[in-house]
Amino acid sequence: MAKAKAAPAASSGGKSAKKKKWSKGKVKDKALHAVSLDKVTYDRILKEVPTFKFISQSILIERLKINGSLARVAIRHLEKEKQIKRIVHHSAQLIYSEYNFCSVEL
């Protein structure tokens, strides 16, 4: 008799039925950007960045794999050395260009 009662309970769709597994969604990989400058990265900044047509903090982060604070310091250093010039000044985003690039004033 115990076997007869156990069989219908297992086949019914109650609590023992498999629950749907929901997708967790795509997880973005954690970026491992440099937090301090080494000689190689510093040389790349001095050589490559002044040749970019469009220079911003996010561009340096993406291309050079450095963190945001290093990108801001590098941009300030290049501007002080007159290798790049500021095009747009905004509180959240500063946009620069190579120094001898002819830009249209807005």
PDB file of C-alpha atoms in Angstrom:
ATOM      1  CA  MET A   1       0.000   0.000   0.000  1.00  0.00           C
ATOM      2  CA  ALA A   2       2.840   2.419   0.723  1.00  0.00           C
ATOM      3  CA  LYS A   3       4.167   1.882  -2.828  1.00  0.00           C
ATOM      4  CA  ALA A   4       0.796   2.764  -4.335  1.00  0.00           C
ATOM      5  CA  LYS A   5       0.683   6.125  -2.532  1.00  0.00           C
ATOM      6  CA  ALA A   6       4.286   7.084  -3.373  1.00  0.00           C
ATOM      7  CA  ALA A   7       3.994   6.531  -7.138  1.00  0.00           C
ATOM      8  CA  PRO A   8       1.226   9.098  -7.843  1.00  0.00           C
ATOM      9  CA  ALA A   9       2.936  11.756  -5.730  1.00  0.00           C
ATOM     10  CA  ALA A  10       6.134  11.545  -7.786  1.00  0.00           C
ATOM     11  CA  SER A  11       4.328  11.800 -11.107  1.00  0.00           C
ATOM     12  CA  SER A  12       2.188  14.810 -10.167  1.00  0.00           C
ATOM     13  CA  GLY A  13       3.345  18.335 -10.976  1.00  0.00           C
ATOM     14  CA  GLY A  14       3.512  19.624  -7.382  1.00  0.00           C
ATOM     15  CA  LYS A  15       6.592  20.634  -5.441  1.00  0.00           C
ATOM     16  CA  SER A  16       8.638  17.722  -6.719  1.00  0.00           C
ATOM     17  CA  ALA A  17       8.424  18.947 -10.359  1.00  0.00           C
ATOM     18  CA  LYS A  18      11.585  20.578 -11.815  1.00  0.00           C
ATOM     19  CA  LYS A  19      11.631  24.342 -11.503  1.00  0.00           C
ATOM     20  CA  LYS A  20      12.495  26.515 -14.472  1.00  0.00           C
ATOM     21  CA  LYS A  21      16.071  27.801 -14.354  1.00  0.00           C
ATOM     22  CA  TRP A  22      16.204  31.473 -15.239  1.00  0.00           C
ATOM     23  CA  SER A  23      19.162  32.845 -17.117  1.00  0.00           C
ATOM     24  CA  LYS A  24      21.498  34.949 -14.994  1.00  0.00           C
ATOM     25  CA  GLY A  25      22.233  37.179 -17.994  1.00  0.00           C
ATOM     26  CA  LYS A  26      25.608  38.023 -19.442  1.00  0.00           C
ATOM     27  CA  VAL A  27      28.240  39.045 -16.924  1.00  0.00           C
ATOM     28  CA  LYS A  28      30.852  41.535 -18.082  1.00  0.00           C
ATOM     29  CA  ASP A  29      34.416  40.448 -17.433  1.00  0.00           C
ATOM     30  CA  LYS A  30      36.319  42.497 -14.888  1.00  0.00           C
ATOM     31  CA  ALA A  31      38.873  44.654 -16.689  1.00  0.00           C
ATOM     32  CA  LEU A  32      42.419  44.374 -15.394  1.00  0.00           C
ATOM     33  CA  HIS A  33      43.739  47.829 -16.192  1.00  0.00           C
ATOM     34  CA  ALA A  34      47.060  49.146 -14.956  1.00  0.00           C
ATOM     35  CA  VAL A  35      46.871  51.319 -11.845  1.00  0.00           C
ATOM     36  CA  SER A  36      50.445  52.598 -11.991  1.00  0.00           C
ATOM     37  CA  LEU A  37      52.591  53.758 -14.884  1.00  0.00           C
ATOM     38  CA  ASP A  38      55.555  51.714 -15.996  1.00  0.00           C
ATOM     39  CA  LYS A  39      58.210  52.881 -18.455  1.00  0.00           C
ATOM     40  CA  VAL A  40      56.614  51.098 -21.446  1.00  0.00           C
ATOM     41  CA  THR A  41      53.169  52.626 -20.874  1.00  0.00           C
ATOM     42  CA  TYR A  42      54.631  56.084 -20.261  1.00  0.00           C
ATOM     43  CA  ASP A  43      56.581  55.910 -23.518  1.00  0.00           C
ATOM     44  CA  ARG A  44      53.437  54.813 -25.389  1.00  0.00           C
ATOM     45  CA  ILE A  45      51.524  57.766 -23.944  1.00  0.00           C
ATOM     46  CA  LEU A  46      54.172  60.253 -25.056  1.00  0.00           C
ATOM     47  CA  LYS A  47      54.544  58.715 -28.514  1.00  0.00           C
ATOM     48  CA  GLU A  48      51.047  57.561 -29.570  1.00  0.00           C
ATOM     49  CA  VAL A  49      48.503  59.748 -27.785  1.00  0.00           C
ATOM     50  CA  PRO A  50      49.489  63.092 -29.420  1.00  0.00           C
ATOM     51  CA  THR A  51      48.851  61.480 -32.830  1.00  0.00           C
ATOM     52  CA  PHE A  52      45.213  60.598 -32.021  1.00  0.00           C
ATOM     53  CA  LYS A  53      42.660  62.844 -33.763  1.00  0.00           C
ATOM     54  CA  PHE A  54      40.247  62.504 -30.824  1.00  0.00           C
ATOM     55  CA  ILE A  55      41.572  62.216 -27.267  1.00  0.00           C
ATOM     56  CA  SER A  56      39.460  61.661 -24.176  1.00  0.00           C
ATOM     57  CA  GLN A  57      39.755  59.801 -20.913  1.00  0.00           C
ATOM     58  CA  SER A  58      37.679  56.884 -22.192  1.00  0.00           C
ATOM     59  CA  ILE A  59      39.801  56.565 -25.352  1.00  0.00           C
ATOM     60  CA  LEU A  60      42.990  56.262 -23.282  1.00  0.00           C
ATOM     61  CA  ILE A  61      41.388  53.717 -20.958  1.00  0.00           C
ATOM     62  CA  GLU A  62      40.274  51.573 -23.883  1.00  0.00           C
ATOM     63  CA  ARG A  63      43.427  51.739 -26.017  1.00  0.00           C
ATOM     64  CA  LEU A  64      46.170  51.790 -23.379  1.00  0.00           C
ATOM     65  CA  LYS A  65      44.452  49.594 -20.758  1.00  0.00           C
ATOM     66  CA  ILE A  66      45.037  52.047 -17.918  1.00  0.00           C
ATOM     67  CA  ASN A  67      42.571  53.118 -15.254  1.00  0.00           C
ATOM     68  CA  GLY A  68      40.691  56.429 -15.249  1.00  0.00           C
ATOM     69  CA  SER A  69      42.874  58.335 -12.813  1.00  0.00           C
ATOM     70  CA  LEU A  70      46.005  57.521 -14.833  1.00  0.00           C
ATOM     71  CA  ALA A  71      44.245  58.622 -18.021  1.00  0.00           C
ATOM     72  CA  ARG A  72      43.350  61.995 -16.471  1.00  0.00           C
ATOM     73  CA  VAL A  73      46.910  62.530 -15.239  1.00  0.00           C
ATOM     74  CA  ALA A  74      48.320  61.618 -18.667  1.00  0.00           C
ATOM     75  CA  ILE A  75      45.960  64.048 -20.409  1.00  0.00           C
ATOM     76  CA  ARG A  76      46.874  66.892 -18.029  1.00  0.00           C
ATOM     77  CA  HIS A  77      50.579  66.173 -18.533  1.00  0.00           C
ATOM     78  CA  LEU A  78      50.270  66.201 -22.338  1.00  0.00           C
ATOM     79  CA  GLU A  79      48.265  69.422 -22.273  1.00  0.00           C
ATOM     80  CA  LYS A  80      50.861  71.092 -20.053  1.00  0.00           C
ATOM     81  CA  GLU A  81      53.607  69.989 -22.452  1.00  0.00           C
ATOM     82  CA  LYS A  82      51.562  71.528 -25.337  1.00  0.00           C
ATOM     83  CA  GLN A  83      51.341  68.202 -27.188  1.00  0.00           C
ATOM     84  CA  ILE A  84      47.530  68.189 -27.186  1.00  0.00           C
ATOM     85  CA  LYS A  85      44.958  70.974 -26.972  1.00  0.00           C
ATOM     86  CA  ARG A  86      41.538  71.120 -25.406  1.00  0.00           C
ATOM     87  CA  ILE A  87      38.568  71.280 -27.753  1.00  0.00           C
ATOM     88  CA  VAL A  88      35.583  70.887 -25.411  1.00  0.00           C
ATOM     89  CA  HIS A  89      35.578  71.545 -21.677  1.00  0.00           C
ATOM     90  CA  HIS A  90      32.701  69.949 -19.794  1.00  0.00           C
ATOM     91  CA  SER A  91      32.509  68.993 -16.144  1.00  0.00           C
ATOM     92  CA  ALA A  92      32.128  65.296 -16.918  1.00  0.00           C
ATOM     93  CA  GLN A  93      34.100  64.892 -20.147  1.00  0.00           C
ATOM     94  CA  LEU A  94      37.124  66.716 -21.499  1.00  0.00           C
ATOM     95  CA  ILE A  95      37.838  66.293 -25.201  1.00  0.00           C
ATOM     96  CA  TYR A  96      41.227  66.985 -26.719  1.00  0.00           C
ATOM     97  CA  SER A  97      42.888  66.767 -30.108  1.00  0.00           C
ATOM     98  CA  GLU A  98      46.438  66.707 -31.387  1.00  0.00           C
ATOM     99  CA  TYR A  99      48.020  70.128 -31.089  1.00  0.00           C
ATOM    100  CA  ASN A 100      48.453  70.944 -34.775  1.00  0.00           C
ATOM    101  CA  PHE A 101      45.068  69.572 -35.838  1.00  0.00           C
ATOM    102  CA  CYS A 102      42.811  72.249 -37.348  1.00  0.00           C
ATOM    103  CA  SER A 103      39.557  72.185 -35.435  1.00  0.00           C
ATOM    104  CA  VAL A 104      36.361  74.037 -36.158  1.00  0.00           C
ATOM    105  CA  GLU A 105      35.264  76.220 -33.259  1.00  0.00           C
ATOM    106  CA  LEU A 106      31.656  75.727 -32.246  1.00  0.00           C
TER     107      LEU A 106
END
